[in-house]
Amino acid sequence: MSPSGIDADPRILGQLLAAQSTLSVFSARQRMGEFMHRAVEGMPGVASCAVCLPGGARPRLGGEPAAECAACDVPDGDIDHDPGHPCRLASRANMRVFPLRTQDRHFGFLLLQVEERERYAPYEPFVGNLANGLAVNIERQWHRDRLEAANVELRRHRDHLEELVKERTAALQLGLERARHLNAVLRAIRNVNQLITRARDRDRLLQEACAILAETRGFRCVWFVAVTPDGRFEAAAEAGIGAAFARVRAQLERGELPECCRRALASATPVVVADPVANCGACPVAPQYRDTAGLAVAMRHLGKTYGVLVAALPAEMADDAGELSLFCEVAGDLAFALYDIDLGRQHQRAEAASGRLQEQFQQAQKMEAVGRLAGGVAHDFNNLLSIILSNCSFALEGLGEGDPRREEITDIKEAGERAANLTRQLLSFSRRQMLQPRVLDLNGLITDLHKMLPRLLGEDIAIVLALAPTLGLVRADPGQLEQVIVNLAVNARDAMPDGGRLLVETADVELDEDYVRRHVTGAVGPFVRLTVSDTGCGMDPETQAKVFEPFFTTKEKGKGTGLGLSTVYGIVKQSNGFIWVYSEPGRGATFKVYLPRVTSAEQPWRPANGAETLRGGDETILLVEDDAEVRAAATRALRNLGYRVLEADGLEAARRVAASAAAIQLLLTDVVMPGGSGREVGLAVTAAHPAAKVLYMSGYTDNAILHHGVLEPGVAFVQKPFTPDVLGRKVREVLDGGDPGPPA
Amino acid sequence: MDRSPRPAVMGFTDELFPTGTHMCLIYDHEDERRGVIGRFLDAGLQAREKVAYFADTMAPVEVAAWLRDMGVDVPRQGNAPGFSITVAEKTYCPDGRFAPEAMLSTLRAYHQSVVDQGYPGGRVSGEMSWALRGIPGSDRLMEYEALVNDVLATHPITAVCQYDARRFDGAAIFDVLKVHPMMIVHGRIVRNPYYLQPHEFLQPAR
Ligand SMILES: Nc1ncnc2c1ncn2[C@@H]1O[C@H](COP(=O)(O)OP(=O)(O)O)[C@@H](O)[C@H]1O
Ligand SMILES: [Mg+2]
């Protein structure tokens, strides 16, 4: 090798050095290769050259692609590439091979076919430097490409998450809208019901009810026709029609009932007329009601018909089951009011005591109506909330600790949980929530609960327990019963801002004929009585009359929801009990809850240890649910816990899956589905897999499998909406439990 | 000719270069190109030199707009006595073909106008991508670039030729490097003191 510098052309050296400084301008490998090739191809003593890069063309040396290269994979950043034989062309005579490698990566070769060694020799070190520079530049670009790809992936991920957040927010929005609708419905019923309790005059009652319905329900018009028991026209009232109604009235007075009324009187269910303009030919007002649907329902009470309620409502509202049931309920309530007015006429309200009874009765009726309506709507929420809550949990799992979106999703989740809470309260008020009743000792439950009461009530309130030394058993859902006591205690606390005394008593009582005569609800027989009294501010009679109504509160906004006592009321009713309030302003309040005493050989229920960790498993679960989103959320939750999940969207699919599955340890099924009930699914699956356990899930149900909304003992049940955690625990509990529990 | 070259402020570097310096900008990011060229033109305008720009990838009005966005004090209309933006293809190939001698005359005439009109100096910058469109004579571009060095020695105007390393192939970029005494790479000056003289370039190296 000649000493450096001697015989070297400074122009060529200058170019090589400048080229080295210029390399970094390229980001494309191909361009770097071309540049490199041109830099070395004309060098003194070099016959031909090639730059061999991954993905590029095979080296051509002297015009021919090299045969040795055919089987060579040029490494793309792989440092361990064929370490023994860096390049198959290296063995050729006069071949100079420069691996294009950095400390960490290997990207190919620079090959020179040297013709005149002497002339070429002085440049070799510079060519080597240039080759190194090329490798470094390729590596830098290699890293940059990967970074870019990672960024794209990250962005895709983020967009997906944003999409998720958007969807969830929209779902929540939908939930809120339904809540608003529910509120309006409740308000309408309340207005009508208040009217009913006030009205003593038939014509005024009908007139005002028309006005309320037209105003609050968005009906285009509403009218009533009152008829005598033998079907003769008696009176009519309307709202929203105006002068044109005179022609209807004239017709009525001639004894001609419009067709919709005749059909309603002949039918047990409401009559829906799709397009009044086309289908109510003879009716003088129908042509005014384009794009509406007509509704007509008979007003009946205790088998007696009082008339017909007719309305025209925007066509799209006529499909709404809630709207229809509201309509029927109002008709029923008004029939009751007409009945009551009749009664009033006949007896002139013989005694004051019976008047009070009457009011109690009306109150009970009213609660009944509101409850049924609230339950219907709350049920729909439950499915939505299940989806929202589980997806929030999943979205959170997918986000890193410090991710700023955690907060947004946590907000959604918390709002969702609050909504779930509210829904639960509505459901328990409407008595459609699934109870899991057990035979239990009320004293034991109170003693357990007693430990947490001081924290709830604060130190200014003394808690006194007066529990009967021996107390009969009751059948009730322990969680719900705790809710009853807590709600009563919290109200007592609110009534005693300056402190006071809370007394919780239990006693066995026998109710006799006399007691039952003096109260609207109640039954003769053995009861357990729970009394919760306080020394607080008390209530006047007006307040007492309303305390069990949902949303009735005297507390400032944000303090009270008005759902505490309505929840209590619902739970007690559903447990076949009843509740009374006694109070006077300034003299405290006493709530008495009566629950039927039961005699049972069963071991009374004891609370389980709550804080167990959530365990998964590898069992196979068949999940049957018709709502695809709820199904997806449940599947995901269960798979996360390690279970194998088979999915079916109804009875048919469940049959198929059960027939082909090797083993099914658990069937998790919705109760009410369009294609077949959960009970049928249970029978079909346990016929094929007798060892399978069955876990039902539902927001509520009136299905035959559940007796009056109360589960039969031995049937496992999980309430929607559930979080993945709740579902996971319940599944484990059922899988670990003793008997399989096929539906009775 | 009768003045000795005075130093020119380049704008994108603090270093001063004699008026008549010939550089090429090799880039593969548009932002990088705009940063260097915008400052180069701005420095010329601030020194009250006569400035010309030959645009190829954008219309002259668009060039004027991005310069204004960068805060360069460009006349509203784009063109004014001391500043012009023209279409590169029309400047380099006025007859639809590229002839090195013709363009070299244009440069000499431009220098003459700088002197006659009493500007303290002149500078030009051109986008060279017009040469990629197969216009007749464009294969003589490197010959022209080599000859520019001679012309600027006697008619000193400061020139920056722009080459897009994504569009010109690597071999062409290496040829560009051979004939430019200085290159701008990532905003830094790369020197090539032994750049090829026109006669050397014209005979193939071996
Ligand atoms: N122990 C009590 N003493 C006085 N008033 C009470 C008591 N419990 C309930 N109330 C009255 O009944 C209303 C309804 O109670 P509740 O349904 O629990 O809703 P909230 O507590 O949210 O107002 C209260 O706002 C209050 O006026
Ligand atoms: Mg309360």
Short mmCIF file of N, CA and C in Angstrom, two decimals, chain B residues 53-190:
data_model
loop_
_atom_site.label_atom_id
_atom_site.label_comp_id
_atom_site.label_asym_id
_atom_site.label_seq_id
_atom_site.Cartn_x
_atom_site.Cartn_y
_atom_site.Cartn_z
N TYR B 53 -35.20 36.15 -9.10
CA TYR B 53 -35.53 34.78 -8.70
C TYR B 53 -36.19 34.09 -9.88
N PHE B 54 -35.74 32.87 -10.14
CA PHE B 54 -36.29 32.09 -11.25
C PHE B 54 -37.07 30.92 -10.66
N ALA B 55 -38.39 30.99 -10.82
CA ALA B 55 -39.25 30.02 -10.11
C ALA B 55 -39.66 28.88 -11.03
N ASP B 56 -39.71 27.69 -10.48
CA ASP B 56 -40.16 26.57 -11.31
C ASP B 56 -41.29 25.76 -10.66
N THR B 57 -41.18 25.47 -9.36
CA THR B 57 -42.21 24.62 -8.74
C THR B 57 -43.45 25.41 -8.35
N MET B 58 -43.34 26.73 -8.33
CA MET B 58 -44.51 27.55 -8.01
C MET B 58 -44.57 28.69 -9.01
N ALA B 59 -45.78 29.28 -9.09
CA ALA B 59 -45.93 30.47 -9.91
C ALA B 59 -45.27 31.65 -9.19
N PRO B 60 -44.79 32.66 -9.93
CA PRO B 60 -44.15 33.82 -9.30
C PRO B 60 -45.00 34.44 -8.19
N VAL B 61 -46.33 34.53 -8.38
CA VAL B 61 -47.15 35.15 -7.32
C VAL B 61 -47.10 34.32 -6.04
N GLU B 62 -47.03 32.99 -6.21
CA GLU B 62 -46.95 32.15 -5.00
C GLU B 62 -45.63 32.34 -4.28
N VAL B 63 -44.57 32.49 -5.06
CA VAL B 63 -43.26 32.74 -4.45
C VAL B 63 -43.31 34.04 -3.66
N ALA B 64 -43.89 35.09 -4.31
CA ALA B 64 -43.99 36.38 -3.62
C ALA B 64 -44.77 36.21 -2.32
N ALA B 65 -45.82 35.36 -2.36
CA ALA B 65 -46.65 35.19 -1.16
C ALA B 65 -45.86 34.50 -0.04
N TRP B 66 -45.12 33.42 -0.36
CA TRP B 66 -44.40 32.79 0.76
C TRP B 66 -43.30 33.64 1.30
N LEU B 67 -42.68 34.44 0.40
CA LEU B 67 -41.65 35.36 0.90
C LEU B 67 -42.26 36.38 1.85
N ARG B 68 -43.42 36.91 1.44
CA ARG B 68 -44.09 37.87 2.33
C ARG B 68 -44.45 37.21 3.66
N ASP B 69 -44.94 35.96 3.58
CA ASP B 69 -45.27 35.24 4.82
C ASP B 69 -44.06 35.12 5.73
N MET B 70 -42.88 35.00 5.11
CA MET B 70 -41.66 34.89 5.92
C MET B 70 -41.21 36.24 6.45
N GLY B 71 -41.90 37.31 6.02
CA GLY B 71 -41.52 38.63 6.50
C GLY B 71 -40.53 39.33 5.58
N VAL B 72 -40.32 38.77 4.36
CA VAL B 72 -39.44 39.45 3.41
C VAL B 72 -40.22 40.60 2.78
N ASP B 73 -39.57 41.75 2.64
CA ASP B 73 -40.26 42.94 2.16
C ASP B 73 -40.34 42.90 0.63
N VAL B 74 -41.27 42.10 0.12
CA VAL B 74 -41.42 41.92 -1.32
C VAL B 74 -42.46 42.91 -1.83
N PRO B 75 -42.18 43.58 -2.96
CA PRO B 75 -43.19 44.50 -3.50
C PRO B 75 -44.49 43.76 -3.77
N ARG B 76 -45.62 44.48 -3.57
CA ARG B 76 -46.97 43.90 -3.73
C ARG B 76 -47.08 43.10 -5.03
N GLN B 77 -46.66 43.71 -6.10
CA GLN B 77 -46.85 43.13 -7.42
C GLN B 77 -45.88 41.98 -7.67
N GLY B 78 -44.92 41.76 -6.78
CA GLY B 78 -43.88 40.76 -7.02
C GLY B 78 -42.70 41.41 -7.73
N ASN B 79 -42.95 42.07 -8.86
CA ASN B 79 -41.84 42.67 -9.60
C ASN B 79 -41.75 44.18 -9.38
N ALA B 80 -40.50 44.68 -9.32
CA ALA B 80 -40.22 46.10 -9.14
C ALA B 80 -38.83 46.30 -9.74
N PRO B 81 -38.40 47.55 -9.89
CA PRO B 81 -37.10 47.75 -10.55
C PRO B 81 -35.98 46.91 -9.94
N GLY B 82 -35.91 46.80 -8.65
CA GLY B 82 -34.79 46.10 -8.04
C GLY B 82 -35.08 44.64 -7.71
N PHE B 83 -36.27 44.15 -8.06
CA PHE B 83 -36.62 42.78 -7.65
C PHE B 83 -37.52 42.15 -8.70
N SER B 84 -37.18 40.97 -9.11
CA SER B 84 -38.04 40.31 -10.09
C SER B 84 -38.14 38.82 -9.79
N ILE B 85 -39.33 38.30 -10.06
CA ILE B 85 -39.52 36.85 -10.01
C ILE B 85 -40.01 36.46 -11.39
N THR B 86 -39.30 35.59 -12.05
CA THR B 86 -39.72 35.17 -13.39
C THR B 86 -39.82 33.66 -13.40
N VAL B 87 -40.44 33.17 -14.48
CA VAL B 87 -40.57 31.72 -14.62
C VAL B 87 -39.23 31.17 -15.11
N ALA B 88 -38.67 30.21 -14.39
CA ALA B 88 -37.32 29.73 -14.68
C ALA B 88 -37.20 29.22 -16.10
N GLU B 89 -38.18 28.46 -16.55
CA GLU B 89 -38.07 27.86 -17.88
C GLU B 89 -37.95 28.95 -18.95
N LYS B 90 -38.69 30.07 -18.76
CA LYS B 90 -38.62 31.15 -19.75
C LYS B 90 -37.27 31.85 -19.70
N THR B 91 -36.68 31.89 -18.52
CA THR B 91 -35.40 32.58 -18.38
C THR B 91 -34.25 31.72 -18.95
N TYR B 92 -34.28 30.42 -18.59
CA TYR B 92 -33.17 29.57 -19.01
C TYR B 92 -33.34 29.11 -20.47
N CYS B 93 -34.57 28.92 -20.89
CA CYS B 93 -34.82 28.37 -22.23
C CYS B 93 -35.77 29.27 -23.00
N PRO B 94 -35.37 30.49 -23.30
CA PRO B 94 -36.31 31.44 -23.90
C PRO B 94 -36.86 30.95 -25.25
N ASP B 95 -36.10 30.12 -25.95
CA ASP B 95 -36.57 29.66 -27.27
C ASP B 95 -37.07 28.23 -27.21
N GLY B 96 -37.38 27.79 -26.03
CA GLY B 96 -37.87 26.42 -25.91
C GLY B 96 -36.74 25.41 -25.89
N ARG B 97 -35.51 25.86 -25.86
CA ARG B 97 -34.39 24.93 -25.70
C ARG B 97 -33.36 25.58 -24.79
N PHE B 98 -32.49 24.75 -24.23
CA PHE B 98 -31.48 25.31 -23.32
C PHE B 98 -30.15 25.40 -24.05
N ALA B 99 -29.63 26.63 -24.10
CA ALA B 99 -28.31 26.84 -24.71
C ALA B 99 -27.43 27.52 -23.67
N PRO B 100 -26.36 26.85 -23.21
CA PRO B 100 -25.54 27.43 -22.14
C PRO B 100 -25.06 28.84 -22.50
N GLU B 101 -24.60 29.04 -23.73
CA GLU B 101 -24.02 30.36 -24.08
C GLU B 101 -25.06 31.45 -23.89
N ALA B 102 -26.28 31.18 -24.33
CA ALA B 102 -27.33 32.20 -24.24
C ALA B 102 -27.57 32.59 -22.80
N MET B 103 -27.65 31.58 -21.93
CA MET B 103 -27.92 31.89 -20.52
C MET B 103 -26.76 32.63 -19.88
N LEU B 104 -25.53 32.27 -20.32
CA LEU B 104 -24.36 32.98 -19.78
C LEU B 104 -24.41 34.45 -20.21
N SER B 105 -24.87 34.71 -21.43
CA SER B 105 -25.01 36.11 -21.87
C SER B 105 -26.04 36.83 -21.02
N THR B 106 -27.13 36.12 -20.72
CA THR B 106 -28.16 36.72 -19.87
C THR B 106 -27.54 37.14 -18.54
N LEU B 107 -26.69 36.27 -17.99
CA LEU B 107 -26.06 36.60 -16.71
C LEU B 107 -25.14 37.83 -16.85
N ARG B 108 -24.39 37.85 -17.95
CA ARG B 108 -23.48 39.00 -18.15
C ARG B 108 -24.31 40.27 -18.27
N ALA B 109 -25.41 40.20 -19.03
CA ALA B 109 -26.26 41.39 -19.20
C ALA B 109 -26.85 41.83 -17.86
N TYR B 110 -27.22 40.82 -17.06
CA TYR B 110 -27.78 41.16 -15.75
C TYR B 110 -26.74 41.90 -14.92
N HIS B 111 -25.52 41.41 -14.96
CA HIS B 111 -24.45 42.10 -14.23
C HIS B 111 -24.28 43.52 -14.74
N GLN B 112 -24.35 43.66 -16.04
CA GLN B 112 -24.17 45.00 -16.62
C GLN B 112 -25.25 45.95 -16.10
N SER B 113 -26.49 45.45 -16.04
CA SER B 113 -27.58 46.32 -15.57
C SER B 113 -27.38 46.69 -14.09
N VAL B 114 -26.82 45.75 -13.33
CA VAL B 114 -26.54 46.06 -11.92
C VAL B 114 -25.57 47.23 -11.83
N VAL B 115 -24.54 47.15 -12.65
CA VAL B 115 -23.52 48.22 -12.63
C VAL B 115 -24.13 49.53 -13.15
N ASP B 116 -24.83 49.43 -14.30
CA ASP B 116 -25.36 50.64 -14.93
C ASP B 116 -26.37 51.34 -14.03
N GLN B 117 -27.18 50.55 -13.36
CA GLN B 117 -28.23 51.18 -12.56
C GLN B 117 -27.74 51.54 -11.16
N GLY B 118 -26.47 51.30 -10.89
CA GLY B 118 -25.84 51.77 -9.66
C GLY B 118 -26.17 50.97 -8.43
N TYR B 119 -26.57 49.70 -8.62
CA TYR B 119 -26.79 48.87 -7.43
C TYR B 119 -25.45 48.47 -6.84
N PRO B 120 -25.39 48.34 -5.52
CA PRO B 120 -24.12 47.93 -4.90
C PRO B 120 -23.77 46.47 -5.22
N GLY B 121 -24.71 45.72 -5.73
CA GLY B 121 -24.41 44.33 -6.06
C GLY B 121 -25.63 43.68 -6.67
N GLY B 122 -25.47 42.41 -7.09
CA GLY B 122 -26.61 41.70 -7.66
C GLY B 122 -26.60 40.26 -7.19
N ARG B 123 -27.79 39.70 -7.08
CA ARG B 123 -27.84 38.27 -6.73
C ARG B 123 -29.01 37.59 -7.41
N VAL B 124 -28.81 36.31 -7.70
CA VAL B 124 -29.87 35.55 -8.35
C VAL B 124 -29.98 34.17 -7.68
N SER B 125 -31.19 33.60 -7.77
CA SER B 125 -31.35 32.21 -7.36
C SER B 125 -32.35 31.55 -8.28
N GLY B 126 -32.06 30.32 -8.70
CA GLY B 126 -32.96 29.65 -9.61
C GLY B 126 -33.27 28.23 -9.17
N GLU B 127 -34.52 27.83 -9.36
CA GLU B 127 -34.89 26.43 -9.14
C GLU B 127 -34.56 25.69 -10.42
N MET B 128 -33.83 24.58 -10.32
CA MET B 128 -33.30 23.93 -11.51
C MET B 128 -34.16 22.77 -11.99
N SER B 129 -35.28 22.56 -11.37
CA SER B 129 -36.06 21.37 -11.73
C SER B 129 -36.63 21.43 -13.15
N TRP B 130 -36.65 22.59 -13.77
CA TRP B 130 -37.08 22.64 -15.19
C TRP B 130 -36.23 21.68 -16.03
N ALA B 131 -34.99 21.41 -15.60
CA ALA B 131 -34.08 20.59 -16.41
C ALA B 131 -34.49 19.12 -16.41
N LEU B 132 -35.49 18.75 -15.60
CA LEU B 132 -35.90 17.35 -15.53
C LEU B 132 -36.98 17.02 -16.55
N ARG B 133 -37.39 18.02 -17.36
CA ARG B 133 -38.55 17.78 -18.22
C ARG B 133 -38.18 17.42 -19.66
N GLY B 134 -36.91 17.12 -19.87
CA GLY B 134 -36.50 16.68 -21.21
C GLY B 134 -36.48 17.80 -22.23
N ILE B 135 -36.37 19.04 -21.81
CA ILE B 135 -36.28 20.16 -22.75
C ILE B 135 -34.97 20.00 -23.54
N PRO B 136 -35.01 20.18 -24.86
CA PRO B 136 -33.77 20.02 -25.63
C PRO B 136 -32.65 20.88 -25.06
N GLY B 137 -31.48 20.31 -24.94
CA GLY B 137 -30.32 21.05 -24.44
C GLY B 137 -30.14 20.94 -22.95
N SER B 138 -31.15 20.39 -22.25
CA SER B 138 -31.00 20.38 -20.79
C SER B 138 -29.93 19.38 -20.36
N ASP B 139 -29.50 18.46 -21.24
CA ASP B 139 -28.39 17.58 -20.89
C ASP B 139 -27.07 18.36 -20.80
N ARG B 140 -27.10 19.63 -21.20
CA ARG B 140 -25.86 20.42 -21.11
C ARG B 140 -25.82 21.26 -19.83
N LEU B 141 -26.69 20.94 -18.91
CA LEU B 141 -26.79 21.76 -17.69
C LEU B 141 -25.49 21.80 -16.91
N MET B 142 -24.81 20.61 -16.77
CA MET B 142 -23.59 20.59 -15.96
C MET B 142 -22.47 21.39 -16.63
N GLU B 143 -22.45 21.33 -17.94
CA GLU B 143 -21.46 22.12 -18.69
C GLU B 143 -21.68 23.59 -18.38
N TYR B 144 -22.96 23.98 -18.41
CA TYR B 144 -23.31 25.36 -18.10
C TYR B 144 -22.86 25.73 -16.69
N GLU B 145 -23.17 24.84 -15.73
CA GLU B 145 -22.81 25.15 -14.34
C GLU B 145 -21.29 25.35 -14.22
N ALA B 146 -20.52 24.54 -14.95
CA ALA B 146 -19.06 24.68 -14.90
C ALA B 146 -18.65 26.05 -15.47
N LEU B 147 -19.30 26.44 -16.56
CA LEU B 147 -18.94 27.70 -17.20
C LEU B 147 -19.35 28.91 -16.35
N VAL B 148 -20.42 28.76 -15.58
CA VAL B 148 -20.88 29.87 -14.73
C VAL B 148 -19.75 30.36 -13.83
N ASN B 149 -18.95 29.42 -13.33
CA ASN B 149 -17.84 29.82 -12.45
C ASN B 149 -16.93 30.84 -13.14
N ASP B 150 -16.68 30.62 -14.45
CA ASP B 150 -15.82 31.56 -15.19
C ASP B 150 -16.51 32.89 -15.36
N VAL B 151 -17.77 32.85 -15.74
CA VAL B 151 -18.49 34.11 -15.99
C VAL B 151 -18.56 34.94 -14.71
N LEU B 152 -18.85 34.29 -13.58
CA LEU B 152 -19.00 35.05 -12.33
C LEU B 152 -17.67 35.65 -11.87
N ALA B 153 -16.57 35.06 -12.32
CA ALA B 153 -15.26 35.62 -11.95
C ALA B 153 -15.09 37.01 -12.57
N THR B 154 -15.65 37.19 -13.75
CA THR B 154 -15.50 38.49 -14.41
C THR B 154 -16.74 39.35 -14.23
N HIS B 155 -17.88 38.74 -13.99
CA HIS B 155 -19.14 39.49 -13.81
C HIS B 155 -19.74 39.09 -12.48
N PRO B 156 -19.18 39.63 -11.41
CA PRO B 156 -19.55 39.07 -10.09
C PRO B 156 -20.99 39.38 -9.67
N ILE B 157 -21.84 38.38 -9.75
CA ILE B 157 -23.13 38.42 -9.06
C ILE B 157 -23.19 37.14 -8.22
N THR B 158 -23.89 37.22 -7.11
CA THR B 158 -23.93 36.08 -6.19
C THR B 158 -25.08 35.16 -6.60
N ALA B 159 -24.78 33.87 -6.75
CA ALA B 159 -25.78 32.96 -7.32
C ALA B 159 -25.96 31.71 -6.46
N VAL B 160 -27.22 31.32 -6.27
CA VAL B 160 -27.51 30.05 -5.59
C VAL B 160 -28.45 29.24 -6.50
N CYS B 161 -27.94 28.07 -6.96
CA CYS B 161 -28.78 27.20 -7.78
C CYS B 161 -29.41 26.16 -6.86
N GLN B 162 -30.70 25.84 -7.10
CA GLN B 162 -31.40 24.94 -6.18
C GLN B 162 -31.64 23.57 -6.83
N TYR B 163 -31.21 22.52 -6.14
CA TYR B 163 -31.40 21.16 -6.64
C TYR B 163 -32.16 20.33 -5.60
N ASP B 164 -33.24 19.78 -6.05
CA ASP B 164 -34.09 18.97 -5.15
C ASP B 164 -33.58 17.52 -5.18
N ALA B 165 -33.02 17.07 -4.06
CA ALA B 165 -32.39 15.75 -4.02
C ALA B 165 -33.42 14.62 -4.10
N ARG B 166 -34.72 14.95 -4.01
CA ARG B 166 -35.72 13.90 -4.18
C ARG B 166 -36.01 13.69 -5.65
N ARG B 167 -35.84 14.75 -6.45
CA ARG B 167 -36.25 14.67 -7.86
C ARG B 167 -35.08 14.39 -8.78
N PHE B 168 -33.93 15.04 -8.56
CA PHE B 168 -32.75 14.70 -9.35
C PHE B 168 -32.22 13.38 -8.84
N ASP B 169 -31.73 12.50 -9.74
CA ASP B 169 -31.23 11.25 -9.21
C ASP B 169 -29.87 11.45 -8.56
N GLY B 170 -29.44 10.46 -7.79
CA GLY B 170 -28.23 10.60 -6.98
C GLY B 170 -27.00 10.91 -7.83
N ALA B 171 -26.92 10.27 -9.00
CA ALA B 171 -25.76 10.50 -9.86
C ALA B 171 -25.72 11.95 -10.31
N ALA B 172 -26.87 12.51 -10.67
CA ALA B 172 -26.92 13.91 -11.09
C ALA B 172 -26.47 14.82 -9.96
N ILE B 173 -26.88 14.49 -8.75
CA ILE B 173 -26.47 15.33 -7.61
C ILE B 173 -24.95 15.28 -7.44
N PHE B 174 -24.39 14.10 -7.66
CA PHE B 174 -22.93 14.03 -7.52
C PHE B 174 -22.27 14.90 -8.60
N ASP B 175 -22.83 14.91 -9.81
CA ASP B 175 -22.28 15.76 -10.87
C ASP B 175 -22.40 17.23 -10.49
N VAL B 176 -23.50 17.60 -9.89
CA VAL B 176 -23.67 18.98 -9.44
C VAL B 176 -22.56 19.33 -8.46
N LEU B 177 -22.31 18.40 -7.55
CA LEU B 177 -21.28 18.61 -6.53
C LEU B 177 -19.92 18.87 -7.19
N LYS B 178 -19.67 18.15 -8.29
CA LYS B 178 -18.35 18.26 -8.91
C LYS B 178 -18.07 19.65 -9.47
N VAL B 179 -19.11 20.35 -9.91
CA VAL B 179 -18.87 21.63 -10.59
C VAL B 179 -19.14 22.84 -9.70
N HIS B 180 -19.59 22.64 -8.48
CA HIS B 180 -19.81 23.79 -7.60
C HIS B 180 -18.72 23.88 -6.56
N PRO B 181 -18.15 25.04 -6.41
CA PRO B 181 -17.12 25.21 -5.37
C PRO B 181 -17.72 25.12 -3.97
N MET B 182 -19.01 25.43 -3.86
CA MET B 182 -19.64 25.37 -2.53
C MET B 182 -21.06 24.84 -2.64
N MET B 183 -21.41 24.07 -1.61
CA MET B 183 -22.77 23.57 -1.56
C MET B 183 -23.38 23.92 -0.21
N ILE B 184 -24.69 24.09 -0.23
CA ILE B 184 -25.37 24.30 1.05
C ILE B 184 -26.12 23.01 1.34
N VAL B 185 -25.75 22.35 2.44
CA VAL B 185 -26.38 21.09 2.82
C VAL B 185 -26.88 21.25 4.25
N HIS B 186 -28.18 21.12 4.45
CA HIS B 186 -28.78 21.35 5.77
C HIS B 186 -28.33 22.69 6.34
N GLY B 187 -28.25 23.73 5.49
CA GLY B 187 -27.91 25.07 5.97
C GLY B 187 -26.43 25.29 6.21
N ARG B 188 -25.62 24.21 6.06
CA ARG B 188 -24.17 24.38 6.27
C ARG B 188 -23.44 24.40 4.93
N ILE B 189 -22.31 25.07 4.92
CA ILE B 189 -21.54 25.17 3.68
C ILE B 189 -20.59 23.98 3.58
N VAL B 190 -20.67 23.26 2.47
CA VAL B 190 -19.71 22.19 2.18
C VAL B 190 -18.82 22.70 1.04
#
